[in-house]
């Protein structure tokens, strides 16, 4: 049996906090305990929010924690051509369409339809796509694209589910409601999810799935906030014909008031704690890991 492959995949859009430390250390510990490999991946597809100083800080903070990783590090911004190929593969299967509405137009469409019941939202809390771009005639699509209109490429969820509609994954951790073992994916909860945009030829969902496969990741260990994203990931793995890893979604580290940590929660920032003199072993204890 080849060794298991774990990864930590932060986005360099802020400084790492205790939640990241827990995830990185858990992956690193599991790799060591199982004779596995540990990879670091920089998820920097969002050119407007990701910054080189945050990436440099990731390397520094992880090394300070005593974590080491294989080189070279995969940086997603260097692989847009590979993600574009995957979008083309799905397009050739007739499962992708462009939508042209701006955020404001989408909000207007939702307001117009929200008579009585609230408009459905995806597991991240974003409203499902309310538009009708799927039925735009081909000439109209070409005309808009030719004019340089911005667009999002969406997965036609109904078309996907008409081909196959029962997907499961193996969960070694736990979902928000204690889901574990063989979990049934619920991709319909995401609606026609965005796979790529005109200006960014990929999305979190697409690039994470491609990279986990290309890097041979066998065990995805990440925060429970991404539990239901796995539904989309399983679906994309199926459509693209790539292997499915096992998943372990872990608890989230809360701040002193029990709130989920965010990159703006300074108090739990690793740099901040280091400045206060907390040693790496102290960080392990703070996140509930033994020495
Ligand atoms: N880049 C994602 C984040 O920072 C994590 C992706 C993953 O682990 O699947 O939240």
PDB file of C-alpha atoms and ligand atoms in Angstrom:
ATOM      1  CA  UNK A   1       0.000   0.000   0.000  1.00  0.00           C
ATOM      2  CA  UNK A   2       1.410   3.432  -0.884  1.00  0.00           C
ATOM      3  CA  UNK A   3       1.564   5.795   2.106  1.00  0.00           C
ATOM      4  CA  UNK A   4      -1.449   8.036   2.790  1.00  0.00           C
ATOM      5  CA  UNK A   5      -1.150  11.635   1.588  1.00  0.00           C
ATOM      6  CA  UNK A   6      -2.395  14.545   3.711  1.00  0.00           C
ATOM      7  CA  UNK A   7      -2.437  18.243   2.919  1.00  0.00           C
ATOM      8  CA  UNK A   8      -3.023  21.626   4.464  1.00  0.00           C
ATOM      9  CA  UNK A   9      -4.396  24.119   1.945  1.00  0.00           C
ATOM     10  CA  UNK A  10      -4.656  27.671   3.292  1.00  0.00           C
ATOM     11  CA  UNK A  11      -5.578  30.772   1.289  1.00  0.00           C
ATOM     12  CA  UNK A  12      -3.087  33.635   1.705  1.00  0.00           C
ATOM     13  CA  UNK A  13      -5.757  36.265   2.286  1.00  0.00           C
ATOM     14  CA  UNK A  14      -4.902  36.947   5.916  1.00  0.00           C
ATOM     15  CA  UNK A  15      -2.683  35.736   8.768  1.00  0.00           C
ATOM     16  CA  UNK A  16      -3.095  32.246  10.179  1.00  0.00           C
ATOM     17  CA  UNK A  17      -4.986  31.863  13.461  1.00  0.00           C
ATOM     18  CA  UNK A  18      -5.487  29.060  15.980  1.00  0.00           C
ATOM     19  CA  UNK A  19      -8.035  27.355  13.724  1.00  0.00           C
ATOM     20  CA  UNK A  20      -5.453  27.035  10.968  1.00  0.00           C
ATOM     21  CA  UNK A  21      -2.858  25.853  13.477  1.00  0.00           C
ATOM     22  CA  UNK A  22      -5.191  23.070  14.613  1.00  0.00           C
ATOM     23  CA  UNK A  23      -5.883  21.936  11.045  1.00  0.00           C
ATOM     24  CA  UNK A  24      -2.240  22.057   9.977  1.00  0.00           C
ATOM     25  CA  UNK A  25      -0.991  20.273  13.124  1.00  0.00           C
ATOM     26  CA  UNK A  26      -3.702  17.613  12.891  1.00  0.00           C
ATOM     27  CA  UNK A  27      -2.780  16.858   9.265  1.00  0.00           C
ATOM     28  CA  UNK A  28       0.929  16.846  10.124  1.00  0.00           C
ATOM     29  CA  UNK A  29       0.411  14.569  13.164  1.00  0.00           C
ATOM     30  CA  UNK A  30      -1.747  12.144  11.162  1.00  0.00           C
ATOM     31  CA  UNK A  31       0.874  11.983   8.410  1.00  0.00           C
ATOM     32  CA  UNK A  32       3.587  11.194  10.953  1.00  0.00           C
ATOM     33  CA  UNK A  33       1.491   8.645  12.849  1.00  0.00           C
ATOM     34  CA  UNK A  34       0.599   6.743   9.673  1.00  0.00           C
ATOM     35  CA  UNK A  35       3.948   6.963   7.877  1.00  0.00           C
ATOM     36  CA  UNK A  36       2.196   9.229   5.390  1.00  0.00           C
ATOM     37  CA  UNK A  37       3.213  12.311   3.414  1.00  0.00           C
ATOM     38  CA  UNK A  38       2.306  15.897   4.267  1.00  0.00           C
ATOM     39  CA  UNK A  39       1.818  18.518   1.551  1.00  0.00           C
ATOM     40  CA  UNK A  40       1.225  22.234   1.727  1.00  0.00           C
ATOM     41  CA  UNK A  41      -0.853  23.905  -0.973  1.00  0.00           C
ATOM     42  CA  UNK A  42      -1.381  27.617  -1.411  1.00  0.00           C
ATOM     43  CA  UNK A  43      -4.952  28.343  -2.553  1.00  0.00           C
ATOM     44  CA  UNK A  44      -4.409  31.728  -4.129  1.00  0.00           C
ATOM     45  CA  UNK A  45      -6.884  31.851  -7.005  1.00  0.00           C
ATOM     46  CA  UNK A  46      -8.429  35.096  -5.755  1.00  0.00           C
ATOM     47  CA  UNK A  47      -5.939  37.662  -7.037  1.00  0.00           C
ATOM     48  CA  UNK A  48      -7.774  40.540  -5.359  1.00  0.00           C
ATOM     49  CA  UNK A  49      -7.607  39.157  -1.789  1.00  0.00           C
ATOM     50  CA  UNK A  50      -4.413  37.060  -1.754  1.00  0.00           C
ATOM     51  CA  UNK A  51      -1.131  38.829  -1.001  1.00  0.00           C
ATOM     52  CA  UNK A  52       2.535  37.738  -1.076  1.00  0.00           C
ATOM     53  CA  UNK A  53       3.103  38.886   2.517  1.00  0.00           C
ATOM     54  CA  UNK A  54       0.367  36.541   3.750  1.00  0.00           C
ATOM     55  CA  UNK A  55       1.910  33.665   1.806  1.00  0.00           C
ATOM     56  CA  UNK A  56       5.332  34.409   3.303  1.00  0.00           C
ATOM     57  CA  UNK A  57       3.723  34.516   6.756  1.00  0.00           C
ATOM     58  CA  UNK A  58       2.143  31.082   6.197  1.00  0.00           C
ATOM     59  CA  UNK A  59       5.577  29.532   5.590  1.00  0.00           C
ATOM     60  CA  UNK A  60       7.042  31.311   8.574  1.00  0.00           C
ATOM     61  CA  UNK A  61       4.222  30.479  10.999  1.00  0.00           C
ATOM     62  CA  UNK A  62       4.056  26.808  10.000  1.00  0.00           C
ATOM     63  CA  UNK A  63       7.828  26.373  10.305  1.00  0.00           C
ATOM     64  CA  UNK A  64       7.659  28.028  13.740  1.00  0.00           C
ATOM     65  CA  UNK A  65       5.014  25.474  14.750  1.00  0.00           C
ATOM     66  CA  UNK A  66       7.507  22.739  13.865  1.00  0.00           C
ATOM     67  CA  UNK A  67       5.728  21.667  10.677  1.00  0.00           C
ATOM     68  CA  UNK A  68       7.706  20.672   7.587  1.00  0.00           C
ATOM     69  CA  UNK A  69       6.304  19.936   4.144  1.00  0.00           C
ATOM     70  CA  UNK A  70       7.379  18.539   0.809  1.00  0.00           C
ATOM     71  CA  UNK A  71       8.725  20.845  -1.858  1.00  0.00           C
ATOM     72  CA  UNK A  72       7.752  22.272  -4.237  1.00  0.00           C
ATOM     73  CA  UNK A  73       4.616  23.804  -2.781  1.00  0.00           C
ATOM     74  CA  UNK A  74       1.737  23.837  -5.253  1.00  0.00           C
ATOM     75  CA  UNK A  75       0.427  27.362  -5.800  1.00  0.00           C
ATOM     76  CA  UNK A  76      -2.946  27.346  -7.498  1.00  0.00           C
ATOM     77  CA  UNK A  77      -2.391  30.636  -9.320  1.00  0.00           C
ATOM     78  CA  UNK A  78       0.282  28.874 -11.401  1.00  0.00           C
ATOM     79  CA  UNK A  79      -2.163  26.272 -12.724  1.00  0.00           C
ATOM     80  CA  UNK A  80      -5.080  28.146 -14.257  1.00  0.00           C
ATOM     81  CA  UNK A  81      -4.575  26.358 -17.588  1.00  0.00           C
ATOM     82  CA  UNK A  82      -5.154  22.994 -15.889  1.00  0.00           C
ATOM     83  CA  UNK A  83      -8.397  24.167 -14.265  1.00  0.00           C
ATOM     84  CA  UNK A  84      -9.580  25.638 -17.563  1.00  0.00           C
ATOM     85  CA  UNK A  85      -9.121  22.209 -19.162  1.00  0.00           C
ATOM     86  CA  UNK A  86     -11.402  20.671 -16.552  1.00  0.00           C
ATOM     87  CA  UNK A  87     -14.070  23.313 -17.226  1.00  0.00           C
ATOM     88  CA  UNK A  88     -13.766  22.505 -20.927  1.00  0.00           C
ATOM     89  CA  UNK A  89     -14.147  18.798 -20.171  1.00  0.00           C
ATOM     90  CA  UNK A  90     -17.393  19.493 -18.292  1.00  0.00           C
ATOM     91  CA  UNK A  91     -18.578  21.900 -21.013  1.00  0.00           C
ATOM     92  CA  UNK A  92     -18.018  19.239 -23.643  1.00  0.00           C
ATOM     93  CA  UNK A  93     -20.337  17.010 -21.589  1.00  0.00           C
ATOM     94  CA  UNK A  94     -23.044  19.702 -21.899  1.00  0.00           C
ATOM     95  CA  UNK A  95     -23.000  20.443 -18.172  1.00  0.00           C
ATOM     96  CA  UNK A  96     -21.846  24.076 -18.095  1.00  0.00           C
ATOM     97  CA  UNK A  97     -23.490  27.349 -19.110  1.00  0.00           C
ATOM     98  CA  UNK A  98     -22.523  31.021 -18.805  1.00  0.00           C
ATOM     99  CA  UNK A  99     -24.652  33.448 -16.787  1.00  0.00           C
ATOM    100  CA  UNK A 100     -24.263  37.190 -17.217  1.00  0.00           C
ATOM    101  CA  UNK A 101     -26.152  38.835 -14.348  1.00  0.00           C
ATOM    102  CA  UNK A 102     -24.274  41.186 -12.028  1.00  0.00           C
ATOM    103  CA  UNK A 103     -24.593  40.778  -8.249  1.00  0.00           C
ATOM    104  CA  UNK A 104     -27.110  43.635  -8.215  1.00  0.00           C
ATOM    105  CA  UNK A 105     -29.208  41.983 -10.928  1.00  0.00           C
ATOM    106  CA  UNK A 106     -29.180  38.706  -9.023  1.00  0.00           C
ATOM    107  CA  UNK A 107     -30.324  40.521  -5.872  1.00  0.00           C
ATOM    108  CA  UNK A 108     -33.166  42.142  -7.852  1.00  0.00           C
ATOM    109  CA  UNK A 109     -34.256  38.792  -9.315  1.00  0.00           C
ATOM    110  CA  UNK A 110     -34.342  37.264  -5.849  1.00  0.00           C
ATOM    111  CA  UNK A 111     -36.311  40.176  -4.392  1.00  0.00           C
ATOM    112  CA  UNK A 112     -38.840  39.843  -7.229  1.00  0.00           C
ATOM    113  CA  UNK A 113     -39.287  36.125  -6.525  1.00  0.00           C
ATOM    114  CA  UNK A 114     -39.284  36.368  -2.775  1.00  0.00           C
ATOM    115  CA  UNK A 115     -43.013  36.685  -2.355  1.00  0.00           C
ATOM    116  CA  UNK A 116     -43.777  34.861   0.879  1.00  0.00           C
ATOM    117  CA  UNK A 117     -41.175  32.162   1.391  1.00  0.00           C
ATOM    118  CA  UNK A 118     -37.513  33.244   1.566  1.00  0.00           C
ATOM    119  CA  UNK A 119     -35.380  32.418  -1.459  1.00  0.00           C
ATOM    120  CA  UNK A 120     -33.325  29.212  -0.855  1.00  0.00           C
ATOM    121  CA  UNK A 121     -29.686  29.571   0.141  1.00  0.00           C
ATOM    122  CA  UNK A 122     -26.727  27.239  -0.260  1.00  0.00           C
ATOM    123  CA  UNK A 123     -24.901  25.727   2.746  1.00  0.00           C
ATOM    124  CA  UNK A 124     -22.570  28.762   2.761  1.00  0.00           C
ATOM    125  CA  UNK A 125     -25.571  31.059   3.060  1.00  0.00           C
ATOM    126  CA  UNK A 126     -25.402  32.459  -0.484  1.00  0.00           C
ATOM    127  CA  UNK A 127     -28.679  32.586  -2.431  1.00  0.00           C
ATOM    128  CA  UNK A 128     -29.117  29.911  -5.109  1.00  0.00           C
ATOM    129  CA  UNK A 129     -28.826  31.227  -8.661  1.00  0.00           C
ATOM    130  CA  UNK A 130     -32.239  32.644  -9.603  1.00  0.00           C
ATOM    131  CA  UNK A 131     -31.567  33.473 -13.252  1.00  0.00           C
ATOM    132  CA  UNK A 132     -32.605  31.890 -16.526  1.00  0.00           C
ATOM    133  CA  UNK A 133     -29.260  31.989 -18.347  1.00  0.00           C
ATOM    134  CA  UNK A 134     -29.436  28.242 -18.927  1.00  0.00           C
ATOM    135  CA  UNK A 135     -32.085  28.800 -21.565  1.00  0.00           C
ATOM    136  CA  UNK A 136     -30.385  31.689 -23.397  1.00  0.00           C
ATOM    137  CA  UNK A 137     -30.110  30.885 -27.105  1.00  0.00           C
ATOM    138  CA  UNK A 138     -26.592  30.040 -28.280  1.00  0.00           C
ATOM    139  CA  UNK A 139     -26.403  33.151 -30.522  1.00  0.00           C
ATOM    140  CA  UNK A 140     -27.291  35.400 -27.597  1.00  0.00           C
ATOM    141  CA  UNK A 141     -24.541  33.794 -25.491  1.00  0.00           C
ATOM    142  CA  UNK A 142     -21.979  34.259 -28.248  1.00  0.00           C
ATOM    143  CA  UNK A 143     -23.092  37.852 -28.783  1.00  0.00           C
ATOM    144  CA  UNK A 144     -22.696  38.737 -25.089  1.00  0.00           C
ATOM    145  CA  UNK A 145     -19.324  36.987 -24.802  1.00  0.00           C
ATOM    146  CA  UNK A 146     -18.196  38.663 -28.046  1.00  0.00           C
ATOM    147  CA  UNK A 147     -19.141  42.048 -26.564  1.00  0.00           C
ATOM    148  CA  UNK A 148     -16.823  41.333 -23.644  1.00  0.00           C
ATOM    149  CA  UNK A 149     -19.603  40.982 -21.059  1.00  0.00           C
ATOM    150  CA  UNK A 150     -18.437  39.496 -17.726  1.00  0.00           C
ATOM    151  CA  UNK A 151     -19.846  36.047 -16.981  1.00  0.00           C
ATOM    152  CA  UNK A 152     -19.779  33.127 -14.572  1.00  0.00           C
ATOM    153  CA  UNK A 153     -19.637  29.534 -15.814  1.00  0.00           C
ATOM    154  CA  UNK A 154     -22.135  27.463 -13.865  1.00  0.00           C
ATOM    155  CA  UNK A 155     -22.665  23.749 -13.445  1.00  0.00           C
ATOM    156  CA  UNK A 156     -26.090  22.728 -14.726  1.00  0.00           C
ATOM    157  CA  UNK A 157     -27.066  20.780 -11.598  1.00  0.00           C
ATOM    158  CA  UNK A 158     -30.312  19.412 -13.051  1.00  0.00           C
ATOM    159  CA  UNK A 159     -28.413  18.005 -16.049  1.00  0.00           C
ATOM    160  CA  UNK A 160     -25.790  16.460 -13.773  1.00  0.00           C
ATOM    161  CA  UNK A 161     -28.377  14.855 -11.503  1.00  0.00           C
ATOM    162  CA  UNK A 162     -30.257  13.513 -14.528  1.00  0.00           C
ATOM    163  CA  UNK A 163     -27.125  11.484 -15.357  1.00  0.00           C
ATOM    164  CA  UNK A 164     -26.467  10.167 -11.859  1.00  0.00           C
ATOM    165  CA  UNK A 165     -28.005  11.164  -8.592  1.00  0.00           C
ATOM    166  CA  UNK A 166     -26.721   9.127  -5.710  1.00  0.00           C
ATOM    167  CA  UNK A 167     -23.313  10.050  -4.402  1.00  0.00           C
ATOM    168  CA  UNK A 168     -21.719   9.158  -1.097  1.00  0.00           C
ATOM    169  CA  UNK A 169     -18.404   9.715   0.622  1.00  0.00           C
ATOM    170  CA  UNK A 170     -16.570   8.136   3.523  1.00  0.00           C
ATOM    171  CA  UNK A 171     -16.390  10.462   6.510  1.00  0.00           C
ATOM    172  CA  UNK A 172     -13.905   9.662   9.258  1.00  0.00           C
ATOM    173  CA  UNK A 173     -14.696  12.859  11.125  1.00  0.00           C
ATOM    174  CA  UNK A 174     -18.059  14.427  11.712  1.00  0.00           C
ATOM    175  CA  UNK A 175     -20.466  16.852  10.038  1.00  0.00           C
ATOM    176  CA  UNK A 176     -22.373  19.689  11.735  1.00  0.00           C
ATOM    177  CA  UNK A 177     -25.175  17.296  12.786  1.00  0.00           C
ATOM    178  CA  UNK A 178     -22.852  14.438  13.712  1.00  0.00           C
ATOM    179  CA  UNK A 179     -22.917  12.879  10.212  1.00  0.00           C
ATOM    180  CA  UNK A 180     -20.226  10.225   9.926  1.00  0.00           C
ATOM    181  CA  UNK A 181     -19.408   6.965   8.115  1.00  0.00           C
ATOM    182  CA  UNK A 182     -21.004   6.756   4.685  1.00  0.00           C
ATOM    183  CA  UNK A 183     -22.563  10.180   4.056  1.00  0.00           C
ATOM    184  CA  UNK A 184     -25.035  10.894   1.233  1.00  0.00           C
ATOM    185  CA  UNK A 185     -23.974  13.942  -0.744  1.00  0.00           C
ATOM    186  CA  UNK A 186     -26.563  16.696  -1.233  1.00  0.00           C
ATOM    187  CA  UNK A 187     -25.267  18.562  -4.279  1.00  0.00           C
ATOM    188  CA  UNK A 188     -28.732  19.941  -5.096  1.00  0.00           C
ATOM    189  CA  UNK A 189     -28.393  22.155  -2.014  1.00  0.00           C
ATOM    190  CA  UNK A 190     -25.861  24.215  -3.993  1.00  0.00           C
ATOM    191  CA  UNK A 191     -27.943  24.848  -7.112  1.00  0.00           C
ATOM    192  CA  UNK A 192     -26.049  25.800 -10.275  1.00  0.00           C
ATOM    193  CA  UNK A 193     -22.739  26.356  -8.538  1.00  0.00           C
ATOM    194  CA  UNK A 194     -20.099  28.599 -10.165  1.00  0.00           C
ATOM    195  CA  UNK A 195     -17.122  26.676 -11.606  1.00  0.00           C
ATOM    196  CA  UNK A 196     -15.223  29.574 -13.115  1.00  0.00           C
ATOM    197  CA  UNK A 197     -15.525  33.224 -14.017  1.00  0.00           C
ATOM    198  CA  UNK A 198     -14.378  35.184 -17.005  1.00  0.00           C
ATOM    199  CA  UNK A 199     -11.586  36.823 -14.998  1.00  0.00           C
ATOM    200  CA  UNK A 200     -10.736  33.794 -12.776  1.00  0.00           C
ATOM    201  CA  UNK A 201     -10.929  30.589 -14.804  1.00  0.00           C
ATOM    202  CA  UNK A 202     -11.640  28.433 -11.758  1.00  0.00           C
ATOM    203  CA  UNK A 203     -13.369  28.354  -8.379  1.00  0.00           C
ATOM    204  CA  UNK A 204     -12.581  26.943  -4.945  1.00  0.00           C
ATOM    205  CA  UNK A 205     -14.652  23.805  -5.629  1.00  0.00           C
ATOM    206  CA  UNK A 206     -13.026  23.018  -8.960  1.00  0.00           C
ATOM    207  CA  UNK A 207      -9.406  23.706  -8.099  1.00  0.00           C
ATOM    208  CA  UNK A 208      -9.524  21.853  -4.777  1.00  0.00           C
ATOM    209  CA  UNK A 209     -10.809  18.729  -6.492  1.00  0.00           C
ATOM    210  CA  UNK A 210      -8.300  18.866  -9.363  1.00  0.00           C
ATOM    211  CA  UNK A 211      -5.370  19.490  -7.026  1.00  0.00           C
ATOM    212  CA  UNK A 212      -6.272  16.806  -4.514  1.00  0.00           C
ATOM    213  CA  UNK A 213      -6.315  14.351  -7.420  1.00  0.00           C
ATOM    214  CA  UNK A 214      -3.139  15.619  -9.098  1.00  0.00           C
ATOM    215  CA  UNK A 215      -1.264  15.561  -5.802  1.00  0.00           C
ATOM    216  CA  UNK A 216      -2.520  12.071  -4.951  1.00  0.00           C
ATOM    217  CA  UNK A 217      -4.197  13.235  -1.722  1.00  0.00           C
ATOM    218  CA  UNK A 218      -5.816  10.225  -0.040  1.00  0.00           C
ATOM    219  CA  UNK A 219      -7.099  11.885   3.153  1.00  0.00           C
ATOM    220  CA  UNK A 220      -8.711  15.326   3.162  1.00  0.00           C
ATOM    221  CA  UNK A 221      -8.615  16.615   6.736  1.00  0.00           C
ATOM    222  CA  UNK A 222     -10.199  20.057   7.093  1.00  0.00           C
ATOM    223  CA  UNK A 223     -12.638  22.140   9.124  1.00  0.00           C
ATOM    224  CA  UNK A 224     -16.263  21.220   9.568  1.00  0.00           C
ATOM    225  CA  UNK A 225     -17.290  24.496   7.893  1.00  0.00           C
ATOM    226  CA  UNK A 226     -16.388  22.795   4.593  1.00  0.00           C
ATOM    227  CA  UNK A 227     -18.376  19.618   5.333  1.00  0.00           C
ATOM    228  CA  UNK A 228     -21.209  20.279   2.849  1.00  0.00           C
ATOM    229  CA  UNK A 229     -18.833  21.575   0.169  1.00  0.00           C
ATOM    230  CA  UNK A 230     -17.797  17.929  -0.041  1.00  0.00           C
ATOM    231  CA  UNK A 231     -21.109  17.228  -1.815  1.00  0.00           C
ATOM    232  CA  UNK A 232     -19.942  19.340  -4.758  1.00  0.00           C
ATOM    233  CA  UNK A 233     -16.451  17.851  -4.616  1.00  0.00           C
ATOM    234  CA  UNK A 234     -17.740  14.274  -4.824  1.00  0.00           C
ATOM    235  CA  UNK A 235     -19.895  15.192  -7.796  1.00  0.00           C
ATOM    236  CA  UNK A 236     -16.995  16.833  -9.656  1.00  0.00           C
ATOM    237  CA  UNK A 237     -14.714  13.850  -8.949  1.00  0.00           C
ATOM    238  CA  UNK A 238     -17.367  11.574 -10.428  1.00  0.00           C
ATOM    239  CA  UNK A 239     -17.847  13.731 -13.552  1.00  0.00           C
ATOM    240  CA  UNK A 240     -14.124  14.230 -14.139  1.00  0.00           C
ATOM    241  CA  UNK A 241     -13.311  10.564 -13.513  1.00  0.00           C
ATOM    242  CA  UNK A 242     -10.825  11.209 -10.711  1.00  0.00           C
ATOM    243  CA  UNK A 243     -10.362   9.260  -7.468  1.00  0.00           C
ATOM    244  CA  UNK A 244     -12.293  10.085  -4.327  1.00  0.00           C
ATOM    245  CA  UNK A 245     -10.244  10.586  -1.159  1.00  0.00           C
ATOM    246  CA  UNK A 246     -11.638   9.861   2.302  1.00  0.00           C
ATOM    247  CA  UNK A 247     -12.642  12.863   4.384  1.00  0.00           C
ATOM    248  CA  UNK A 248     -12.178  13.839   7.990  1.00  0.00           C
ATOM    249  CA  UNK A 249     -13.916  17.083   8.913  1.00  0.00           C
ATOM    250  CA  UNK A 250     -12.683  18.330  12.250  1.00  0.00           C
ATOM    251  CA  UNK A 251     -14.117  20.567  14.961  1.00  0.00           C
ATOM    252  CA  UNK A 252     -13.576  24.303  14.621  1.00  0.00           C
ATOM    253  CA  UNK A 253     -11.545  26.215  17.171  1.00  0.00           C
ATOM    254  CA  UNK A 254     -13.692  28.901  18.773  1.00  0.00           C
ATOM    255  CA  UNK A 255     -12.593  32.187  20.319  1.00  0.00           C
ATOM    256  CA  UNK A 256     -13.080  32.978  24.004  1.00  0.00           C
ATOM    257  CA  UNK A 257     -16.739  33.918  23.394  1.00  0.00           C
ATOM    258  CA  UNK A 258     -17.444  30.719  21.465  1.00  0.00           C
ATOM    259  CA  UNK A 259     -17.477  32.420  18.043  1.00  0.00           C
ATOM    260  CA  UNK A 260     -15.869  30.877  14.957  1.00  0.00           C
ATOM    261  CA  UNK A 261     -12.419  32.373  14.333  1.00  0.00           C
ATOM    262  CA  UNK A 262     -11.885  34.475  11.257  1.00  0.00           C
ATOM    263  CA  UNK A 263      -8.768  35.969   9.718  1.00  0.00           C
ATOM    264  CA  UNK A 264      -9.684  39.272  11.320  1.00  0.00           C
ATOM    265  CA  UNK A 265      -9.809  37.813  14.876  1.00  0.00           C
ATOM    266  CA  UNK A 266      -6.481  39.313  15.936  1.00  0.00           C
ATOM    267  CA  UNK A 267      -6.470  37.801  19.436  1.00  0.00           C
ATOM    268  CA  UNK A 268      -6.156  34.266  18.086  1.00  0.00           C
ATOM    269  CA  UNK A 269      -3.588  35.134  15.400  1.00  0.00           C
ATOM    270  CA  UNK A 270      -0.440  33.007  15.546  1.00  0.00           C
ATOM    271  CA  UNK A 271       1.826  36.051  15.069  1.00  0.00           C
ATOM    272  CA  UNK A 272       0.061  37.834  17.879  1.00  0.00           C
ATOM    273  CA  UNK A 273       0.396  34.874  20.241  1.00  0.00           C
ATOM    274  CA  UNK A 274       4.024  34.398  19.289  1.00  0.00           C
ATOM    275  CA  UNK A 275       4.697  38.075  20.052  1.00  0.00           C
ATOM    276  CA  UNK A 276       3.136  37.554  23.466  1.00  0.00           C
ATOM    277  CA  UNK A 277       5.671  34.799  24.086  1.00  0.00           C
ATOM    278  CA  UNK A 278       3.458  31.727  23.623  1.00  0.00           C
ATOM    279  CA  UNK A 279       5.753  28.865  22.483  1.00  0.00           C
ATOM    280  CA  UNK A 280       4.757  26.358  19.757  1.00  0.00           C
ATOM    281  CA  UNK A 281       3.955  23.735  22.428  1.00  0.00           C
ATOM    282  CA  UNK A 282       1.596  26.290  23.988  1.00  0.00           C
ATOM    283  CA  UNK A 283      -0.257  26.610  20.673  1.00  0.00           C
ATOM    284  CA  UNK A 284      -0.732  22.822  20.612  1.00  0.00           C
ATOM    285  CA  UNK A 285      -2.230  22.983  24.085  1.00  0.00           C
ATOM    286  CA  UNK A 286      -4.441  25.956  23.212  1.00  0.00           C
ATOM    287  CA  UNK A 287      -6.033  24.019  20.334  1.00  0.00           C
ATOM    288  CA  UNK A 288      -6.428  20.858  22.381  1.00  0.00           C
ATOM    289  CA  UNK A 289      -3.644  18.715  20.919  1.00  0.00           C
ATOM    290  CA  UNK A 290      -1.284  16.744  23.130  1.00  0.00           C
ATOM    291  CA  UNK A 291       2.477  17.357  22.955  1.00  0.00           C
TER     292      UNK A 291
HETATM  293  N1  LIG B   1      -8.396  26.997   1.049  1.00  0.00           N
HETATM  294  C1  LIG B   1      -9.468  26.628   1.915  1.00  0.00           C
HETATM  295  C2  LIG B   1      -9.511  27.561   3.117  1.00  0.00           C
HETATM  296  O1  LIG B   1      -8.520  28.216   3.419  1.00  0.00           O
HETATM  297  C3  LIG B   1      -9.373  25.199   2.433  1.00  0.00           C
HETATM  298  C4  LIG B   1      -9.580  24.212   1.360  1.00  0.00           C
HETATM  299  C5  LIG B   1      -9.712  22.766   1.808  1.00  0.00           C
HETATM  300  O2  LIG B   1      -9.106  22.367   2.796  1.00  0.00           O
HETATM  301  O3  LIG B   1     -10.402  22.036   1.121  1.00  0.00           O
HETATM  302  O4  LIG B   1     -10.534  27.638   3.757  1.00  0.00           O
END
